[in-house]
XYZ file of C-alpha atoms in Angstrom:
603
model
C -165.461 119.107 -39.052
C -168.209 116.815 -40.420
C -168.125 113.030 -40.137
C -170.280 110.943 -42.472
C -170.201 107.838 -40.282
C -170.422 107.242 -36.570
C -167.039 107.054 -34.847
C -166.126 106.691 -31.233
C -168.138 106.492 -28.019
C -168.414 108.763 -25.027
C -165.997 107.888 -22.247
C -167.787 106.922 -19.070
C -166.440 106.752 -15.566
C -167.976 104.154 -13.263
C -165.295 103.015 -10.787
C -165.655 104.176 -7.196
C -162.769 105.222 -4.960
C -162.413 102.840 -1.955
C -159.431 103.586 0.336
C -158.299 100.808 2.583
C -156.900 101.256 6.109
C -154.959 98.695 8.195
C -156.952 97.164 11.018
C -156.767 99.275 14.167
C -156.434 97.471 17.430
C -157.857 100.139 19.668
C -161.368 101.631 19.467
C -160.075 104.883 20.999
C -157.420 105.173 18.303
C -160.040 104.545 15.587
C -162.290 107.283 16.990
C -159.429 109.762 17.200
C -158.349 108.992 13.655
C -161.947 109.378 12.422
C -162.311 112.782 14.098
C -159.001 113.874 12.586
C -159.745 112.701 9.028
C -163.355 113.877 8.652
C -162.527 117.635 8.462
C -159.574 116.902 6.169
C -161.722 114.783 3.822
C -164.470 117.356 3.738
C -161.986 120.111 2.926
C -160.382 118.010 0.192
C -163.765 116.993 -1.205
C -164.869 120.655 -1.367
C -162.012 121.343 -3.778
C -163.556 118.884 -6.257
C -167.116 120.276 -6.093
C -167.691 121.620 -9.601
C -168.209 125.344 -9.666
C -170.955 125.997 -12.256
C -169.356 129.325 -13.157
C -165.943 127.799 -14.040
C -166.622 124.430 -15.712
C -164.767 123.963 -18.992
C -167.174 123.513 -21.882
C -167.282 120.006 -23.403
C -167.874 119.341 -27.086
C -171.465 118.247 -27.788
C -171.857 115.777 -30.662
C -174.922 116.751 -32.726
C -176.404 114.198 -35.140
C -178.236 115.001 -38.339
C -179.561 113.517 -41.590
C -177.193 114.000 -44.526
C -180.065 114.344 -47.040
C -183.072 116.149 -45.517
C -183.054 119.628 -47.114
C -183.815 122.377 -46.268
C -183.772 121.257 -42.607
C -180.346 119.519 -42.598
C -178.057 118.233 -45.332
C -174.479 118.114 -46.622
C -173.907 120.924 -49.144
C -171.823 120.749 -52.329
C -168.665 121.681 -50.373
C -169.153 118.812 -47.932
C -170.223 121.068 -45.035
C -173.321 120.793 -42.821
C -176.070 123.217 -43.830
C -179.745 123.930 -43.341
C -182.240 125.355 -40.877
C -181.374 122.865 -38.082
C -177.626 123.537 -38.422
C -177.965 127.331 -38.224
C -180.345 127.033 -35.247
C -177.935 124.701 -33.384
C -175.000 127.032 -34.038
C -176.983 129.993 -32.702
C -177.899 128.055 -29.529
C -174.277 126.950 -29.047
C -173.079 130.547 -29.403
C -175.454 132.042 -26.824
C -174.834 129.165 -24.360
C -171.046 129.089 -24.792
C -171.089 125.454 -25.972
C -168.821 123.689 -28.449
C -170.631 121.478 -30.943
C -169.444 118.968 -33.542
C -171.807 117.846 -36.300
C -171.997 114.192 -37.351
C -174.134 113.543 -40.439
C -175.111 110.197 -41.969
C -178.078 107.964 -42.796
C -181.018 108.606 -40.513
C -181.117 105.060 -39.139
C -177.433 105.428 -38.169
C -178.163 108.700 -36.383
C -181.021 107.142 -34.399
C -178.776 104.223 -33.419
C -175.942 106.604 -32.502
C -178.154 108.422 -29.988
C -178.957 105.124 -28.268
C -175.374 103.772 -28.140
C -173.890 107.060 -26.865
C -171.790 108.128 -29.878
C -174.183 111.038 -30.462
C -175.318 113.383 -27.683
C -178.331 115.055 -29.297
C -180.411 114.930 -32.489
C -181.278 118.399 -33.764
C -184.422 117.361 -35.635
C -186.714 114.517 -34.492
C -190.510 114.473 -34.822
C -192.369 114.005 -31.546
C -194.428 110.874 -30.909
C -195.663 109.105 -27.785
C -193.978 105.894 -28.951
C -190.558 107.598 -29.167
C -190.893 108.868 -25.585
C -189.922 105.373 -24.441
C -186.323 105.902 -25.611
C -185.723 109.674 -25.938
C -186.658 112.970 -24.302
C -187.851 115.891 -26.422
C -187.407 119.657 -26.245
C -190.382 121.918 -26.973
C -190.938 121.994 -30.780
C -188.824 124.559 -32.629
C -190.996 124.265 -35.768
C -193.857 122.260 -37.295
C -193.119 119.879 -40.194
C -196.001 119.340 -42.630
C -196.119 116.100 -44.626
C -197.613 115.764 -48.098
C -198.608 113.067 -50.583
C -196.653 113.197 -53.873
C -197.614 111.490 -57.138
C -196.908 111.521 -60.846
C -198.879 114.077 -62.821
C -201.087 111.418 -64.422
C -201.961 109.727 -61.085
C -205.421 109.750 -59.534
C -205.665 112.640 -57.041
C -206.147 111.826 -53.342
C -206.859 114.005 -50.320
C -205.918 111.917 -47.276
C -203.776 109.023 -46.085
C -206.845 106.759 -45.871
C -207.270 106.938 -49.654
C -203.846 105.273 -50.085
C -205.047 101.864 -48.864
C -204.276 99.127 -51.365
C -201.699 101.298 -53.175
C -197.915 100.955 -53.221
C -196.682 103.787 -51.006
C -193.025 104.909 -50.937
C -191.904 106.204 -47.531
C -188.659 107.231 -45.805
C -187.473 104.354 -43.553
C -187.376 105.048 -39.791
C -189.114 108.405 -40.324
C -192.200 109.553 -38.448
C -194.476 108.797 -41.440
C -193.127 105.252 -41.579
C -194.222 104.819 -37.949
C -197.604 106.480 -38.498
C -198.481 104.424 -41.608
C -197.491 101.201 -39.819
C -199.856 102.105 -36.970
C -202.629 102.673 -39.546
C -202.125 99.131 -40.948
C -200.323 100.075 -44.192
C -197.204 97.953 -43.544
C -197.793 95.392 -46.353
C -198.215 98.206 -48.924
C -195.105 100.215 -47.918
C -191.911 100.457 -49.989
C -189.106 101.677 -47.689
C -186.252 103.889 -48.919
C -183.088 105.122 -47.121
C -183.741 108.803 -47.955
C -186.663 111.009 -49.055
C -184.746 111.719 -52.289
C -184.663 107.995 -53.133
C -188.429 107.730 -52.526
C -189.085 110.555 -55.004
C -186.654 109.141 -57.597
C -188.372 105.751 -57.497
C -191.792 107.391 -57.795
C -190.663 109.488 -60.788
C -189.320 106.353 -62.518
C -192.716 104.640 -62.279
C -192.122 102.476 -59.199
C -194.887 102.794 -56.614
C -198.123 104.755 -56.796
C -197.578 107.520 -54.221
C -194.874 108.813 -51.874
C -195.489 110.315 -48.423
C -192.659 112.768 -47.686
C -192.212 115.923 -45.596
C -193.652 118.755 -47.660
C -190.732 121.226 -47.783
C -188.016 118.574 -48.377
C -190.219 117.033 -51.071
C -190.699 120.312 -52.955
C -187.018 121.184 -52.471
C -185.819 117.802 -53.817
C -188.190 117.840 -56.806
C -186.695 121.181 -57.819
C -183.068 120.181 -57.178
C -183.364 116.735 -58.835
C -185.517 118.109 -61.700
C -188.247 115.508 -61.227
C -190.679 117.440 -63.416
C -193.276 114.666 -63.590
C -193.968 114.795 -59.813
C -196.406 117.065 -57.976
C -197.810 117.234 -54.416
C -201.424 116.044 -54.708
C -202.335 116.583 -51.027
C -200.488 119.112 -48.895
C -200.235 119.187 -45.102
C -202.082 115.894 -44.630
C -200.210 115.408 -41.343
C -198.379 117.993 -39.199
C -195.740 116.908 -36.692
C -193.868 118.732 -33.923
C -190.133 118.958 -34.765
C -187.848 118.968 -31.705
C -184.373 118.405 -30.314
C -184.028 114.947 -28.750
C -181.579 113.397 -26.251
C -181.212 109.927 -24.812
C -183.687 109.329 -22.014
C -182.279 110.625 -18.719
C -179.916 113.258 -20.184
C -181.943 116.114 -18.711
C -178.944 118.446 -18.140
C -178.013 118.651 -21.845
C -181.670 119.018 -22.844
C -182.117 121.857 -20.320
C -179.129 123.728 -21.808
C -180.528 123.458 -25.333
C -184.014 124.479 -24.112
C -182.570 127.573 -22.447
C -180.511 128.423 -25.535
C -183.526 127.980 -27.817
C -185.582 130.362 -25.655
C -182.805 132.991 -25.799
C -182.401 132.639 -29.591
C -186.158 133.186 -30.045
C -186.166 136.145 -27.658
C -183.251 137.914 -29.404
C -184.766 137.591 -32.878
C -182.135 135.234 -34.313
C -184.750 132.471 -34.674
C -186.906 134.576 -36.994
C -183.912 135.313 -39.249
C -182.938 131.624 -39.454
C -186.546 130.550 -40.057
C -187.116 133.111 -42.813
C -183.826 132.215 -44.515
C -184.553 128.498 -44.847
C -188.285 127.930 -44.384
C -190.079 131.257 -44.783
C -190.263 131.276 -48.605
C -191.743 127.758 -48.885
C -193.707 127.737 -45.640
C -197.228 126.310 -46.273
C -200.040 128.873 -45.937
C -201.742 129.208 -42.572
C -205.286 129.567 -43.771
C -207.224 129.289 -40.523
C -207.142 131.134 -37.277
C -207.670 127.833 -35.393
C -204.495 126.340 -36.923
C -202.501 129.422 -35.937
C -203.861 129.228 -32.386
C -203.001 125.536 -32.120
C -199.443 125.826 -33.363
C -198.841 129.083 -31.479
C -199.817 127.309 -28.268
C -197.628 124.292 -29.149
C -194.480 126.379 -29.608
C -194.855 129.510 -27.492
C -196.376 128.204 -24.268
C -193.736 125.491 -23.549
C -190.952 127.983 -24.281
C -192.489 130.548 -21.929
C -192.639 127.906 -19.183
C -188.980 127.080 -19.810
C -188.087 130.780 -19.628
C -189.798 131.094 -16.245
C -188.078 127.975 -14.909
C -184.738 129.180 -16.332
C -185.041 132.499 -14.482
C -185.598 130.685 -11.169
C -182.736 128.277 -11.861
C -180.390 131.149 -12.789
C -181.317 132.999 -9.630
C -180.401 129.971 -7.490
C -177.151 129.476 -9.400
C -176.101 133.098 -8.865
C -176.797 132.766 -5.158
C -174.540 129.694 -4.892
C -171.706 131.450 -6.743
C -172.071 134.502 -4.489
C -171.872 132.372 -1.312
C -168.702 130.623 -2.544
C -166.859 133.799 -3.578
C -168.352 136.148 -0.901
C -168.622 138.817 -3.606
C -171.536 140.824 -2.186
C -171.311 143.504 -4.846
C -171.668 140.950 -7.636
C -174.613 139.357 -5.823
C -176.462 142.681 -5.633
C -175.806 143.335 -9.334
C -177.084 139.902 -10.318
C -180.213 140.300 -8.183
C -180.993 143.636 -9.850
C -180.473 142.041 -13.242
C -182.807 139.182 -12.295
C -185.526 141.668 -11.270
C -185.222 143.440 -14.620
C -185.443 140.079 -16.399
C -188.607 139.190 -14.468
C -190.219 142.484 -15.509
C -189.338 141.854 -19.161
C -190.673 138.311 -18.964
C -193.959 139.600 -17.502
C -194.390 141.828 -20.563
C -193.549 138.844 -22.757
C -196.183 136.717 -20.993
C -198.843 139.370 -21.630
C -197.983 139.508 -25.326
C -197.664 135.701 -25.607
C -201.083 135.132 -23.983
C -202.582 137.546 -26.489
C -200.991 135.589 -29.316
C -202.346 132.324 -27.835
C -205.882 133.809 -27.897
C -205.620 135.302 -31.381
C -202.788 133.546 -33.295
C -199.255 134.486 -34.133
C -199.829 135.570 -37.712
C -202.787 137.952 -37.453
C -201.034 140.894 -39.080
C -199.926 138.888 -42.092
C -203.336 137.278 -42.573
C -205.047 140.653 -42.127
C -202.860 142.136 -44.864
C -203.767 139.294 -47.239
C -207.487 139.761 -46.487
C -207.357 143.556 -46.866
C -205.975 143.393 -50.432
C -208.926 141.549 -52.079
C -211.428 143.204 -49.748
C -210.154 146.613 -50.858
C -210.961 145.654 -54.446
C -214.512 144.746 -53.392
C -214.984 148.100 -51.660
C -213.788 149.905 -54.814
C -215.687 147.789 -57.363
C -219.100 147.325 -55.701
C -220.010 151.082 -55.849
C -219.102 151.006 -59.558
C -221.447 148.036 -60.089
C -224.221 149.880 -58.235
C -223.821 152.916 -60.522
C -223.825 150.628 -63.580
C -227.065 149.016 -62.385
C -228.664 152.403 -61.707
C -227.767 153.563 -65.231
C -228.959 150.324 -66.831
C -232.170 150.052 -64.808
C -234.158 152.443 -67.038
C -233.109 150.531 -70.186
C -233.994 147.181 -68.613
C -237.378 148.477 -67.447
C -238.161 149.816 -70.913
C -237.262 146.492 -72.485
C -239.424 144.710 -69.893
C -242.442 146.893 -70.669
C -242.048 146.521 -74.432
C -240.926 142.896 -74.789
C -242.243 141.269 -71.630
C -240.319 139.222 -69.096
C -236.872 137.903 -70.077
C -234.062 135.877 -68.488
C -231.209 137.667 -66.717
C -228.431 135.486 -65.306
C -230.682 132.431 -65.557
C -233.459 134.087 -63.499
C -236.539 135.970 -64.811
C -236.020 139.726 -64.761
C -239.300 140.198 -62.899
C -237.707 138.398 -59.929
C -234.236 139.960 -60.255
C -235.327 143.608 -60.574
C -235.724 143.933 -56.776
C -233.034 141.409 -55.823
C -230.059 143.032 -57.593
C -230.001 146.250 -55.481
C -230.396 144.164 -52.310
C -227.548 141.840 -53.323
C -225.223 144.764 -54.093
C -226.069 146.465 -50.776
C -225.434 143.236 -48.847
C -222.101 142.752 -50.639
C -221.008 146.264 -49.730
C -222.125 145.855 -46.104
C -220.263 142.509 -45.899
C -217.049 144.035 -47.266
C -217.287 146.888 -44.755
C -217.781 144.358 -41.943
C -214.688 142.417 -43.078
C -212.696 145.646 -43.027
C -213.834 146.463 -39.462
C -213.021 142.943 -38.201
C -209.557 142.952 -39.812
C -208.766 146.363 -38.325
C -209.894 145.140 -34.890
C -207.656 142.057 -35.209
C -204.651 144.169 -36.235
C -205.204 146.562 -33.314
C -205.570 143.645 -30.886
C -202.392 141.893 -32.064
C -200.283 145.096 -32.089
C -197.996 145.242 -29.057
C -199.144 148.115 -26.841
C -196.826 150.323 -24.779
C -199.105 150.527 -21.747
C -200.357 154.124 -22.249
C -203.614 154.971 -20.465
C -206.416 157.292 -21.491
C -210.127 157.825 -20.839
C -212.064 154.978 -22.463
C -215.666 153.797 -22.794
C -216.041 150.237 -21.434
C -219.075 149.632 -23.695
C -217.001 150.421 -26.813
C -214.125 148.216 -25.643
C -216.528 145.327 -24.965
C -218.133 145.653 -28.421
C -214.707 145.467 -30.082
C -213.803 142.384 -28.013
C -217.065 140.661 -29.025
C -216.342 141.283 -32.714
C -212.989 139.514 -32.266
C -214.514 136.392 -30.683
C -217.719 136.367 -32.756
C -216.751 133.172 -34.684
C -216.103 131.314 -31.408
C -219.403 132.521 -29.938
C -221.389 131.436 -32.992
C -219.713 128.000 -33.045
C -220.284 127.449 -29.284
C -223.852 128.553 -28.514
C -227.189 129.484 -30.046
C -228.048 131.671 -27.043
C -225.685 134.612 -26.626
C -226.947 137.928 -25.291
C -225.110 141.219 -24.744
C -226.752 144.160 -22.946
C -224.839 147.460 -22.776
C -225.548 150.326 -20.370
C -225.200 152.917 -23.135
C -224.039 155.893 -21.057
C -221.278 154.626 -18.777
C -218.869 157.155 -17.303
C -215.409 156.871 -18.803
C -212.607 155.086 -16.943
C -208.855 155.590 -17.074
C -207.013 152.685 -18.656
C -205.414 151.018 -21.641
C -208.217 149.953 -23.979
C -206.173 147.262 -25.703
C -205.286 145.479 -22.450
C -208.824 145.677 -21.041
C -210.050 144.326 -24.402
C -207.677 141.374 -23.901
C -209.254 140.663 -20.485
C -212.795 140.646 -21.947
C -211.674 138.346 -24.794
C -210.248 135.871 -22.239
C -213.446 135.934 -20.128
C -215.757 135.340 -23.116
C -213.532 132.569 -24.531
C -213.484 130.829 -21.123
C -217.280 131.079 -20.941
C -217.696 129.548 -24.417
C -215.264 126.732 -23.630
C -217.235 125.870 -20.471
C -220.501 125.198 -22.357
C -221.411 121.494 -22.656
C -223.626 122.038 -25.734
C -225.067 124.752 -28.005
C -228.327 124.959 -26.041
C -226.504 126.513 -23.072
C -226.060 130.274 -23.228
C -223.680 133.116 -22.368
C -224.698 136.588 -21.129
C -222.544 139.749 -21.116
C -223.729 142.988 -19.539
C -222.338 146.354 -18.386
C -223.631 148.564 -15.575
C -222.686 151.486 -13.313
C -222.612 151.348 -9.504
C -223.029 155.043 -8.610
C -222.765 154.409 -4.862
C -219.311 152.851 -5.135
C -218.223 154.855 -8.167
C -217.483 151.749 -10.224
C -218.133 150.586 -13.785
C -219.012 146.865 -13.942
C -218.927 144.175 -16.623
C -220.414 140.723 -15.989
C -219.976 137.519 -18.018
C -222.317 134.668 -17.046
C -222.337 131.221 -18.639
C -224.529 128.128 -18.237
C -221.471 125.882 -18.378
C -219.993 123.132 -16.247
C -218.944 125.515 -13.480
C -215.885 125.403 -11.225
C -215.490 123.195 -8.169
C -215.297 125.109 -4.878
C -211.824 123.730 -4.098
C -210.507 125.199 -7.359
C -211.887 128.738 -6.937
C -208.973 130.040 -4.751
C -206.447 129.004 -7.418
C -208.098 130.361 -10.593
C -205.761 133.362 -10.786
C -202.551 131.403 -10.103
C -200.122 131.219 -13.068
C -200.307 127.900 -14.985
C -203.311 126.612 -12.979
C -205.890 125.126 -15.348
C -208.590 122.453 -15.327
C -208.409 122.198 -19.151
C -204.813 121.050 -19.654
C -205.943 117.945 -21.617
C -207.679 120.201 -24.161
C -204.747 122.594 -24.539
C -205.295 125.014 -21.629
C -202.169 126.816 -20.381
C -203.381 128.460 -17.169
C -202.055 131.855 -18.294
C -205.240 133.616 -19.461
C -206.842 134.426 -16.099
C -203.477 135.009 -14.409
C -202.446 137.602 -17.012
C -205.963 139.115 -16.954
C -205.809 139.511 -13.167
C -202.476 141.336 -13.502
C -203.946 143.742 -16.062
C -207.023 144.420 -13.896
C -204.811 145.057 -10.839
C -202.719 147.582 -12.830
C -205.955 149.496 -13.530
C -207.029 149.500 -9.864
C -209.910 147.140 -10.635
C -211.093 143.773 -9.316
C -211.983 140.365 -10.767
C -214.500 138.247 -8.813
C -215.839 134.714 -9.480
C -219.071 133.035 -8.397
C -219.475 129.393 -9.411
C -220.563 125.911 -8.424
C -219.778 122.673 -10.211
C -222.499 122.017 -12.804
C -224.278 125.345 -12.202
C -222.390 127.805 -14.434
C -220.070 130.695 -13.594
C -220.434 134.460 -13.199
C -217.356 136.683 -13.499
C -217.618 140.332 -12.393
C -215.068 142.832 -13.689
C -215.036 146.234 -11.946
C -213.057 149.445 -12.566
C -213.066 152.669 -10.526
C -214.339 155.872 -12.131
C -211.697 158.669 -11.930
C -212.139 161.364 -9.284
C -214.570 159.224 -7.301
C -213.952 157.726 -3.869
C -215.667 154.373 -3.095
C -218.187 154.518 -0.245
C -217.200 152.969 3.069
């Protein structure tokens, strides 16, 4: 049932129970009575201790905006619909919760969360200012905001270019807050809904409108506002989260756990593709994919780990109360299986944090035009070879002439070189894309004999853009004839990628360098790989904790503390070792070693 206005408040219980006893004349009688009543009170009180396994589910009131498609809105039949609604229903189903949707104006929904008539908002953009009154879940998607204008308006590229213009904006929305902070308040025209902002803009009122990109495109199509277009897409990107009143950590924890389960089971991808996938703005850079992948995946992985520990404690309490030893053993075995699955998920998630969550899709889009280049360039080379004799004859008979705006005497040697460089560049793109696809593909852990030099070269191709943007002094020296080791090339490649990325991130400027080298220790029967950087180094007190999960000295810049921890686990699975030598301000050297099969280390 959907309500279009806020009704009712949550019942609260605040009175304490204070029994009164008649005054006792004797201290001995009081002591005896106390000793008699204490066990009885404790026994009675134990009956009222809530058993987590048998609590009746309460209905959770979920607030939403009645006109914010495709995220949340009231459909033509008067029912709640949209991405947020389907996601909330999926979470409620997996968590065994009952939910009731209340939709209305956004300002009413925000007020309802504060006065207690609404338990949770299913879509609120994160901001530091809002943290004073609400608590946020990890983001379940990213909302991009765009600038809309009439077709005859002057194009703009950023919010700064809107100064001095009349700007229509959704009241109480995140862009209203952001534009006020930027000093635009006197130029803002506030509207109750995004649809009203676009209607006013289409009718000639105001110069521009700043609206969430997908709702804006959706509303322009539905309202047939054919004279409006987005003139600047994705000018601002905000994290979109669930939000509860500050202090309601229990409800937020339940939704966080449910969200993690929905993502794990694949329901999230189906909901996302149904509502947002078709109109999702293009992810054109690897850096953007890395940033948003870290924003969404890493907090959810942390919640999953915490949820496993919390569930384990809860099962133990239930087992102690019911003395069901058989059930306890079954739950412990299930928890161990869950931990193993989560470890595999952490390995894959760390890889996605290093590379991006959409590598396969981007690789496919790159391969299509690059395939045309690889087919067409050889044809152009044959055309040039056939035409060269004619051009030379014309040059000898008529003298020099212009070809493409350049004298033929200069172009006659340049054209073959240009065609060769184009073909070499297309081949290099193909190799890089194939390496990215192989790196992002989830491996099954199979081992084989591999060449560490070849694995290292592939890893360096993957991180080449980061290396070139971080330092002017990178050097790689390969042994050239290393004995093969037994292992999974994809996982060892992941370790090398993490080590090189860490080295690049530690450099204070481009003048500092990074060195990578491979070698063979015949005496110990080990293949070695060293990564040395001239970076800021690691303090001695931090060295013992480098391999601990979630330990990082770069949390302010987005570090998760998972890279080295996952890498250490992979190295241990291969019987290898990971050693660090560092001092603060003096750089770091990491030594990666693997045993050669059928060799015993010297004692």
